[in-house]
Tab-separated table of C-alpha atoms in Angstrom:
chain	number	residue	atom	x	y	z
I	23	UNK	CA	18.107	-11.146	-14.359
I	24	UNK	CA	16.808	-10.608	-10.500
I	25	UNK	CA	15.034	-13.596	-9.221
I	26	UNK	CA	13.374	-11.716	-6.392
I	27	UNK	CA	11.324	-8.382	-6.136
I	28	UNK	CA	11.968	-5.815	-3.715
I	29	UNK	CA	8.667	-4.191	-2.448
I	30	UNK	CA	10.412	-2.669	0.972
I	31	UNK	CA	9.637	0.435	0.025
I	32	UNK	CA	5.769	0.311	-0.191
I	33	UNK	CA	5.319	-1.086	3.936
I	34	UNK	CA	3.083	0.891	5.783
I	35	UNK	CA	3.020	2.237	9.175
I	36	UNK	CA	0.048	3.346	11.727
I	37	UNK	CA	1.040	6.423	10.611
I	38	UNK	CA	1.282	6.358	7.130
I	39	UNK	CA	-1.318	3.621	6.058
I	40	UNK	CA	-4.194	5.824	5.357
I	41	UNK	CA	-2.522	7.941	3.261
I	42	UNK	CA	-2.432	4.681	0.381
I	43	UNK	CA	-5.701	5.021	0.174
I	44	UNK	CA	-7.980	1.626	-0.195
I	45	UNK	CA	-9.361	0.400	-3.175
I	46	UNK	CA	-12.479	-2.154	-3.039
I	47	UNK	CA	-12.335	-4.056	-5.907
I	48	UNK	CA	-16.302	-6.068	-6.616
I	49	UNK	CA	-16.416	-8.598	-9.305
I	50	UNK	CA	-20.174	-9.064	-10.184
I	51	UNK	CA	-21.926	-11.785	-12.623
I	52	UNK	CA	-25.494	-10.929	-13.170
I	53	UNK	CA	-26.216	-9.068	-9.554
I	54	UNK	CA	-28.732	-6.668	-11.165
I	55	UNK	CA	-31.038	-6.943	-8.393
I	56	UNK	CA	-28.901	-6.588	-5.788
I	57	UNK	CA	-26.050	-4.424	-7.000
I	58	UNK	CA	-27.955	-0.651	-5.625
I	59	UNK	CA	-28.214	-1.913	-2.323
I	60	UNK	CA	-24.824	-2.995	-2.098
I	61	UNK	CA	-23.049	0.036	-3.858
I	62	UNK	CA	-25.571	1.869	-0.558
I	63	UNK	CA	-23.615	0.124	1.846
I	64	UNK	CA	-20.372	0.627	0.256
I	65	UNK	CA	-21.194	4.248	0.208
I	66	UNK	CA	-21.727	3.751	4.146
I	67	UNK	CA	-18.734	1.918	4.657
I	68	UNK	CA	-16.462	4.578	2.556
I	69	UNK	CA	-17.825	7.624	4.988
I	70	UNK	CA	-17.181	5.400	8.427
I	71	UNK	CA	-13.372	4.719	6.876
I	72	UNK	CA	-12.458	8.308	6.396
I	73	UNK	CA	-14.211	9.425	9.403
I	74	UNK	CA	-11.916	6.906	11.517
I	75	UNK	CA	-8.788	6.894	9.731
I	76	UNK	CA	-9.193	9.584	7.234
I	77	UNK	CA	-8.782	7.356	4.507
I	78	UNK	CA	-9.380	7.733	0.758
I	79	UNK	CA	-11.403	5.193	-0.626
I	80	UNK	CA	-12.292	4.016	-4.603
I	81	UNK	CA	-15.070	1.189	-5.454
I	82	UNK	CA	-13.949	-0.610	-8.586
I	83	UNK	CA	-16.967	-2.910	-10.204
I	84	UNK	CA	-15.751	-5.171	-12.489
I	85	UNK	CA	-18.640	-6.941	-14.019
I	86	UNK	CA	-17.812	-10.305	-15.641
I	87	UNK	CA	-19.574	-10.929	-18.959
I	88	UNK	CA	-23.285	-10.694	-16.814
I	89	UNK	CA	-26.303	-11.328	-19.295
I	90	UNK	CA	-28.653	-9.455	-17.181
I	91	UNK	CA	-28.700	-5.292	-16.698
I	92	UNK	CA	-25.699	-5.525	-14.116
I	93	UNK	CA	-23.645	-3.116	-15.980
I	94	UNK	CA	-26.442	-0.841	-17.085
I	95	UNK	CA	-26.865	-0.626	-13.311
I	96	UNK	CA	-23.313	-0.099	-12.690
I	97	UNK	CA	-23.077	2.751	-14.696
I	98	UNK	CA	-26.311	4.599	-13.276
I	99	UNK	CA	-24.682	4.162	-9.823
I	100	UNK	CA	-23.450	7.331	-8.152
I	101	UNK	CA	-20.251	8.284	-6.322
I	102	UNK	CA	-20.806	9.630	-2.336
I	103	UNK	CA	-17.068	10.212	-1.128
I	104	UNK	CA	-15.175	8.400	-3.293
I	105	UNK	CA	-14.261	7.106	-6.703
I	106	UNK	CA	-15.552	4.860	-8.888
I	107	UNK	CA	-14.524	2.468	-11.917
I	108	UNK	CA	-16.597	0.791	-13.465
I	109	UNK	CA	-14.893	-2.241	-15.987
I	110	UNK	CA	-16.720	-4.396	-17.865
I	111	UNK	CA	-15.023	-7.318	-19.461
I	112	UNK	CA	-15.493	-8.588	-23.265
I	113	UNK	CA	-17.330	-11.848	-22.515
I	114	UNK	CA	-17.332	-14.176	-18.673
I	115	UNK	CA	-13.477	-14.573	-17.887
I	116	UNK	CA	-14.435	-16.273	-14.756
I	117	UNK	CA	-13.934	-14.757	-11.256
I	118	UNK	CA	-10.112	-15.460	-11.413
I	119	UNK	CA	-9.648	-12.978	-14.580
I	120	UNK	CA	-12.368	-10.104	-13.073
I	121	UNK	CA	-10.096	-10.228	-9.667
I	122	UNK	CA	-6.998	-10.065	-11.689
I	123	UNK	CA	-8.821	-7.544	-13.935
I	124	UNK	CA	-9.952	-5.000	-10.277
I	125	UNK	CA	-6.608	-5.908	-8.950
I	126	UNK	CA	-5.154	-4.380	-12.262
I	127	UNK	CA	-7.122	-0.885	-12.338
I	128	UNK	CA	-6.608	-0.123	-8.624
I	129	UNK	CA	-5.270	2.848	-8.185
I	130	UNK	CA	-5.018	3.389	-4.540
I	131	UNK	CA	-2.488	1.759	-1.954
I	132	UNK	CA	-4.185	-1.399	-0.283
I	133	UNK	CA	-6.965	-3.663	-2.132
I	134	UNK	CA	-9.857	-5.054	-0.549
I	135	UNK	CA	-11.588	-7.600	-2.542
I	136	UNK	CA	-15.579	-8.781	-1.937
I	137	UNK	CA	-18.264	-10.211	-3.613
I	138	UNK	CA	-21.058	-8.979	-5.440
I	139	UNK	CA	-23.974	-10.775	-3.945
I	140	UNK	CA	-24.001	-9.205	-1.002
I	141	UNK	CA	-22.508	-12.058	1.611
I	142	UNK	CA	-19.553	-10.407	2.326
I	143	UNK	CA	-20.892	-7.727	4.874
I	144	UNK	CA	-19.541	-4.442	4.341
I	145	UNK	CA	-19.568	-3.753	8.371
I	146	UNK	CA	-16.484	-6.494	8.903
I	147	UNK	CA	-14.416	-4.315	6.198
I	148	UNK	CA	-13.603	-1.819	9.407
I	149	UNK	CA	-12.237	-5.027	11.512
I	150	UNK	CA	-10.241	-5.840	8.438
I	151	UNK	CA	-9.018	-2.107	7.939
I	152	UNK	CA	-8.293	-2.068	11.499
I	153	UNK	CA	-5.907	-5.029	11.489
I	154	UNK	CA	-4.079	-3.583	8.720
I	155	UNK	CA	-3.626	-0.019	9.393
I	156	UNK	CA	-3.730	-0.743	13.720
I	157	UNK	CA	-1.706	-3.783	13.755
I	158	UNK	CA	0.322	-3.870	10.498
I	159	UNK	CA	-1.009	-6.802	9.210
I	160	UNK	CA	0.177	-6.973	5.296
I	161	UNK	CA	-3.042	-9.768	4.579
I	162	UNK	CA	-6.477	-9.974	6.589
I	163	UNK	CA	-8.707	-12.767	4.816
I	164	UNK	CA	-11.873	-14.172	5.875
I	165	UNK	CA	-12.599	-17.463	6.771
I	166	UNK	CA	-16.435	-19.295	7.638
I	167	UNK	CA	-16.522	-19.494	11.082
I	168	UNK	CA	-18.155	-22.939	10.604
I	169	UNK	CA	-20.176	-24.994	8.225
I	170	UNK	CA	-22.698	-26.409	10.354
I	171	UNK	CA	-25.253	-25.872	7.344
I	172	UNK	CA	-23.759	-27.730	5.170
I	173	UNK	CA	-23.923	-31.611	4.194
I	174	UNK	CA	-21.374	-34.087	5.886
I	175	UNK	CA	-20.548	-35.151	2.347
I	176	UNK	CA	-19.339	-31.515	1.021
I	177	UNK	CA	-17.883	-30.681	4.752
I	178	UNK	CA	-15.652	-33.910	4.134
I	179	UNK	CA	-15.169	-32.800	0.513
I	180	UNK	CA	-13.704	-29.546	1.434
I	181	UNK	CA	-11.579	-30.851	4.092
I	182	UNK	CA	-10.205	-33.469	1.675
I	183	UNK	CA	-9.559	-30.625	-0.880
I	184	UNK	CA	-7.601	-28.552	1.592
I	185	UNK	CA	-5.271	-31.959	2.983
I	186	UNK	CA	-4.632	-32.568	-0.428
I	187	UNK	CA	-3.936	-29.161	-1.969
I	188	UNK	CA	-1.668	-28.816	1.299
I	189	UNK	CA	0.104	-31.820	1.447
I	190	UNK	CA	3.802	-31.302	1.067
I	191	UNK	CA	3.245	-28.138	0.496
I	192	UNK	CA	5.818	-25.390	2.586
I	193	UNK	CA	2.992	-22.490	2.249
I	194	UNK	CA	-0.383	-24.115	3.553
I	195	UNK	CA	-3.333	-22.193	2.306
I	196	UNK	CA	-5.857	-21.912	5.316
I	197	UNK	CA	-9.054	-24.610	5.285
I	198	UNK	CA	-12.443	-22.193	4.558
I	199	UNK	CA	-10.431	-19.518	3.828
I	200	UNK	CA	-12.018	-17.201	0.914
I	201	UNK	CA	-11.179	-14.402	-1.406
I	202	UNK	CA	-12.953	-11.948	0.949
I	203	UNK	CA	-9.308	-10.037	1.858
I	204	UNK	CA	-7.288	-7.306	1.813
I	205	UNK	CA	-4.103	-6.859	0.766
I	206	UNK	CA	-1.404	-3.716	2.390
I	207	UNK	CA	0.107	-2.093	-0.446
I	208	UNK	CA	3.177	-3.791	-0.698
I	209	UNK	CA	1.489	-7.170	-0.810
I	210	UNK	CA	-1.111	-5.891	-3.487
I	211	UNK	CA	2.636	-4.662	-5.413
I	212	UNK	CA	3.667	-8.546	-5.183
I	213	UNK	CA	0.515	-10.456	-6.188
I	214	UNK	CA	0.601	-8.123	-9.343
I	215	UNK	CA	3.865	-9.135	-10.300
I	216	UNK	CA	3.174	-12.893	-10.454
I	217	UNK	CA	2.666	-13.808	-13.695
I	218	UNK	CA	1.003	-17.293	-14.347
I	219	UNK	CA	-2.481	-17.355	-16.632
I	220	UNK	CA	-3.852	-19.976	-14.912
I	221	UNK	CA	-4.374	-18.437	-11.144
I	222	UNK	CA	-5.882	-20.050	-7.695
I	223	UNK	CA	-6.269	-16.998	-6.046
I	224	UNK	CA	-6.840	-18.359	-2.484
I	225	UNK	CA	-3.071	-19.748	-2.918
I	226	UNK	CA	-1.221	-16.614	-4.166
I	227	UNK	CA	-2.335	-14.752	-1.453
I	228	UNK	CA	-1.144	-17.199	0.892
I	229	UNK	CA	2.066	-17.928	-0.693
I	230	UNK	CA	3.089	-14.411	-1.511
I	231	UNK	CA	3.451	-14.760	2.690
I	232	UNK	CA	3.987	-11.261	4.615
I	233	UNK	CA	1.986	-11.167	7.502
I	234	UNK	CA	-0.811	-12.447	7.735
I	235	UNK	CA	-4.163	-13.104	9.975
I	236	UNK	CA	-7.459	-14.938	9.904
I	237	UNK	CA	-10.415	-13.016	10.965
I	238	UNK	CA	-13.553	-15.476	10.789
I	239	UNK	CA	-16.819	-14.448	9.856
I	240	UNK	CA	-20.333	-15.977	9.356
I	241	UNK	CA	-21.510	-15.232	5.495
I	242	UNK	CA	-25.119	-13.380	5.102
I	243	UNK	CA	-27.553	-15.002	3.157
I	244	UNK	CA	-27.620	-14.195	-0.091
I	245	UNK	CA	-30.306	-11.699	-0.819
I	246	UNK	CA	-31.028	-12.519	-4.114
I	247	UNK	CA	-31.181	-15.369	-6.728
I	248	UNK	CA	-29.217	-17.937	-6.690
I	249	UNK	CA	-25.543	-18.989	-6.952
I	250	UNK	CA	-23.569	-20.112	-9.982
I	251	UNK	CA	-21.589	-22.462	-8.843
I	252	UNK	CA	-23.382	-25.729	-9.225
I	253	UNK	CA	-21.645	-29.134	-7.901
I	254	UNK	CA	-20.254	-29.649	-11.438
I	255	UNK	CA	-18.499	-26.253	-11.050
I	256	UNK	CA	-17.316	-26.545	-7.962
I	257	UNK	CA	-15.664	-29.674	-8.545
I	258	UNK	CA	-14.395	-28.290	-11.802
I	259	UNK	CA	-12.876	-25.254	-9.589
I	260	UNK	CA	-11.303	-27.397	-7.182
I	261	UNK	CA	-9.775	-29.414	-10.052
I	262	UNK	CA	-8.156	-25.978	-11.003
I	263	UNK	CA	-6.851	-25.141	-8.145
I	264	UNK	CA	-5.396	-28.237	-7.468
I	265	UNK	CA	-3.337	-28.359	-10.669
I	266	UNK	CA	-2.644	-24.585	-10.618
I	267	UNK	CA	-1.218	-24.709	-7.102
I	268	UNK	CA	0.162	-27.611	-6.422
I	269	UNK	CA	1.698	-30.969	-7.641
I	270	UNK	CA	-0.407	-33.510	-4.905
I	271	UNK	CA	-1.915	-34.924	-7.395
I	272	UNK	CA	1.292	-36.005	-9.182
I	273	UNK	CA	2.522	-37.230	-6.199
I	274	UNK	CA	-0.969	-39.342	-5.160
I	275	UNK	CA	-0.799	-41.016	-8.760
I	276	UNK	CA	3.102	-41.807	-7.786
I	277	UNK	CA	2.741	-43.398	-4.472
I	278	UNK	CA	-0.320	-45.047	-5.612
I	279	UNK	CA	1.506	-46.556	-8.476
I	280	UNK	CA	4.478	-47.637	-6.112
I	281	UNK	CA	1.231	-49.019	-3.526
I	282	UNK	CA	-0.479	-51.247	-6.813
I	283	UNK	CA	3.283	-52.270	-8.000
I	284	UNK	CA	4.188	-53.636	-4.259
I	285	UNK	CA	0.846	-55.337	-3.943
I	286	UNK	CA	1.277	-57.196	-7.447
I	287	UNK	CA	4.809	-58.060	-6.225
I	288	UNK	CA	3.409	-59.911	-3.243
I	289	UNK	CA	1.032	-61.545	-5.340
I	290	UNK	CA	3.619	-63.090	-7.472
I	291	UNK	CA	5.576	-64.033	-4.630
I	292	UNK	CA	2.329	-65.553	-3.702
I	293	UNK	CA	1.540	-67.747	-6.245
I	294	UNK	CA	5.238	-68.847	-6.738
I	295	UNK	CA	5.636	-69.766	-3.070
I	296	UNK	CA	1.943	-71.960	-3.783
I	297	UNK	CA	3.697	-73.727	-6.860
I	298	UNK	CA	6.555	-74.843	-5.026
I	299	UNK	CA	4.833	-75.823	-1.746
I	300	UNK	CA	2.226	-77.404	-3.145
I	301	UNK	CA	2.812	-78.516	-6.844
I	302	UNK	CA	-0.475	-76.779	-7.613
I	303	UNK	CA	-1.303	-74.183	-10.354
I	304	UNK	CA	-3.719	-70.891	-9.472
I	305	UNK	CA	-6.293	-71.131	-11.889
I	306	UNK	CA	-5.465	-67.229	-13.427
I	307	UNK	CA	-8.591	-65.917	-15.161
I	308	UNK	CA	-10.059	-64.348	-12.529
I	309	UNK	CA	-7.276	-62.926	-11.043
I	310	UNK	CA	-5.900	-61.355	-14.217
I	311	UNK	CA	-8.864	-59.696	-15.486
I	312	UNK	CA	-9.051	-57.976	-11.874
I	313	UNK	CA	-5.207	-57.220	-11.717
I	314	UNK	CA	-5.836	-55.630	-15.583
I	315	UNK	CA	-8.816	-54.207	-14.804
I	316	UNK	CA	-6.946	-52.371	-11.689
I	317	UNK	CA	-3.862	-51.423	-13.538
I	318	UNK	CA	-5.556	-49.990	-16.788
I	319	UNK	CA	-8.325	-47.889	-14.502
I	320	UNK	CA	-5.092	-46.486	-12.496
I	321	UNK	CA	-3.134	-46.093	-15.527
I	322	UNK	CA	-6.074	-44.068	-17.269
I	323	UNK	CA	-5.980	-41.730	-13.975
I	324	UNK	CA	-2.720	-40.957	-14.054
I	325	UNK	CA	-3.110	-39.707	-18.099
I	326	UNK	CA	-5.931	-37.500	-17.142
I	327	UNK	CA	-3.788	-36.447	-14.316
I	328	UNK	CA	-0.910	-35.548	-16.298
I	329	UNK	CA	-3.479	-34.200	-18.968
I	330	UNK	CA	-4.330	-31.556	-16.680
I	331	UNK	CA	-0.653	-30.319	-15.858
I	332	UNK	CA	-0.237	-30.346	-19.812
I	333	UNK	CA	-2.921	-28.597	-20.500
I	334	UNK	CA	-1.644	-25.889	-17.693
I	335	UNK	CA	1.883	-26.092	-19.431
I	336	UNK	CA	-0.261	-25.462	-22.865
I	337	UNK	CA	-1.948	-22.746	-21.701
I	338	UNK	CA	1.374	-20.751	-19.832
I	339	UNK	CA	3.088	-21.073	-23.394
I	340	UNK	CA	0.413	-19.464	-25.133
I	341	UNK	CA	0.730	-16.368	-23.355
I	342	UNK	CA	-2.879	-15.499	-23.877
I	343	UNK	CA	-4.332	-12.261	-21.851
I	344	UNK	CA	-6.177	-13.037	-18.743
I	345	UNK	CA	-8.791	-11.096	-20.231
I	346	UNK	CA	-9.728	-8.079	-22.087
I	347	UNK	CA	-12.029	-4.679	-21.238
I	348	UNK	CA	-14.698	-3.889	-23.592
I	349	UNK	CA	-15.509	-0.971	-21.661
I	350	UNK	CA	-14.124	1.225	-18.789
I	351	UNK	CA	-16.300	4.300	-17.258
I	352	UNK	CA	-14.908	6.452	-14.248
I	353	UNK	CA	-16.878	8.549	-11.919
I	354	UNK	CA	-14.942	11.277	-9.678
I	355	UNK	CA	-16.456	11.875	-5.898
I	356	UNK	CA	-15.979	15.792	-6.668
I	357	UNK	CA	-17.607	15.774	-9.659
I	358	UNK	CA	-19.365	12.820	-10.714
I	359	UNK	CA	-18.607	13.581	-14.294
I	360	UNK	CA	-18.122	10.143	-16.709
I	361	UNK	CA	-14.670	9.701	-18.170
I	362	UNK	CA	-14.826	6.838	-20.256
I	363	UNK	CA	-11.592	5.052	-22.058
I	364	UNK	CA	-9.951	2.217	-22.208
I	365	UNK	CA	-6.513	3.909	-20.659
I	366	UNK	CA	-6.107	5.349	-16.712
I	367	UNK	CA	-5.032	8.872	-16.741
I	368	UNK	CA	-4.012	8.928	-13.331
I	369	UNK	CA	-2.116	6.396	-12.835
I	370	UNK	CA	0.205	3.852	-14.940
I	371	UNK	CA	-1.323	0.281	-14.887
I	372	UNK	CA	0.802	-2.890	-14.230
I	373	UNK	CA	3.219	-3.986	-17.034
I	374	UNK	CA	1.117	-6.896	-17.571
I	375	UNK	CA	-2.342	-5.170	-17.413
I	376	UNK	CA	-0.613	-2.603	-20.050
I	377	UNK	CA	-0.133	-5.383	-22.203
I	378	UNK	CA	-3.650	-6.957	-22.270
């Protein structure tokens, strides 16, 4: 059994790059308003690449359980110059599972991933295009260039994610960095191939390495309702990523256990060293219901903590698909004609999209 992957064969060149082709993969959840004005810009964007580079492009919606008319929309929307796919997904996977799902379908060499709400500007795609196919970079991804809008508490929150989802870590994943990217061919070929359920996205495009640059950006507001990703969701997301990604948290609850353990050490030697000196007996109520309090709070941490990477371990035995299509629809540029189906003609899907 090989305990590598050899993906040599699919590096590009400034002469051979646009011939991959680029698919733009667009996971939506209920972005009915705005989902014709963005597929108008994508139909921009697709004419400026092939007019530059001459390079094929394919527009791959992937809508994500939405409750509203999102894929209804999707499916009116017309091809101008290049393909389209159109995947809808039995019931809301999550935006892990719908990039996993676009990532899947692609067809074409490279894979550019943006969102559906339209703050990802379609204009910076041709920097990000440019730094792959101009100066062989194998991973562009976005970062925000600042967050001056934000609070100081969910600044400090983010930075405190990123130190501790990076600490001892040998790949760092870069602070702000988001899943506006694009991925060369070859390192499209080896974030397909890794094959953990539970997925932090940010983090396997960092650690799949290759090269890789930062191009920072300032997001656009959004032009259209609002986002779905309350407090209690983000904080449920970063608890995710955390335990998908990395084992800092393990490693807090240990030193912190060694920390509490040294402390109550020096406490006994404490109170000993005031029995002998001084003949006199600490009166101990106080003092234990504070040391018990302490240890059992700590102690209840570090089960939820280890619940978590159980529940990860749980969910990796299962083997469970990422998700599942209810429907795929295809649109050709030439002809515009439907082809619906649950199967690609063109092309054979992954081994593990086969299998979902």
């Amino acid at each position: 059994m090989r305990l590598g992957s050899d993906v040599s064969k699919l590096s590009t060149t400034a002469a051979d790059a646009a011939a991959k082709g680029l698919s733009i993969v667009v996971p939506v959840y209920n972005e009915a308003a705005g989902l014709a004005a963005l597929h108008e810009r994508l139909t921009g964007l697709a004419r400026t690449l092939r007019k530059r580079w001459q390079l094929a492009c394919e527009v791959i919606y992937v809508d994500d359980g939405s409750k509203d008319d999102t894929l209804k929309i999707a499916h009116s929307l017309s091809p101008d110059g290049f393909d389209m796919q159109v995947v809808s997904l039995s019931r809301n996977f999550g935006k892990e599972a719908a990039l996993v799902a676009g990532l899947d379908r692609a067809r074409l060499g490279a894979v550019l991933f943006m969102d559906g709400d339209g703050q990802h500007p379609p204009a910076l795609v041709e920097q990000l295009v440019g730094h792959w196919i101009d100066d062989g970079y194998d991973v562009v991804y976005t970062a925000k260039a600042h967050r001056d809008n934000e609070s100081f508490l969910r600044r400090l929150a983010v930075h405190g994610f990123y130190a501790l989802i990076n600490w001892g870590a040998r790949q760092k994943i870069p602070e702000d960095a988001g899943d506006f990217r694009l991925l060369s061919p070859r390192a499209a070929a080896a974030l397909r191939q890794l094959p953990e359920r539970n997925r932090f996205f940010k983090g396997l495009a960092s650690w799949i390495g290759f090269r890789q640059i930062r191009v920072d950006y300032e997001p656009a507001p959004r032009a259209h309702g609002v986002t779905s990703f309350s407090p209690g969701r983000l904080i449920g997301l970063s608890i995710e990523g955390l335990t998908s990604f990395s084992v800092a948290p393990l490693r807090f609850a240990s030193l912190l256990g060694v920390l509490l353990a040294s402390i109550a050490l020096l406490f006994g030697l404490t109170i000993v060293w005031e029995v002998f000196t001084t003949g006199k007996h600490v009166p101990g109520y106080p003092s234990l219901m504070v040391g018990l309090m302490t240890i059992g709070g700590v102690q209840l941490i570090m089960i939820g903590v280890l619940g978590e990477y159980i529940g990860k371990i749980l969910s990796e035995l299962k083997a469970r698909p990422i998700y599942f299509i209810a429907e795929h629809s295809e649109k050709r540029a030439d002809t515009g004609a439907d082809e619906a189906s649950g199967e690609q003609a063109a092309k054979p899907l992954p081994e593990r999209a086969a299998a979902e």
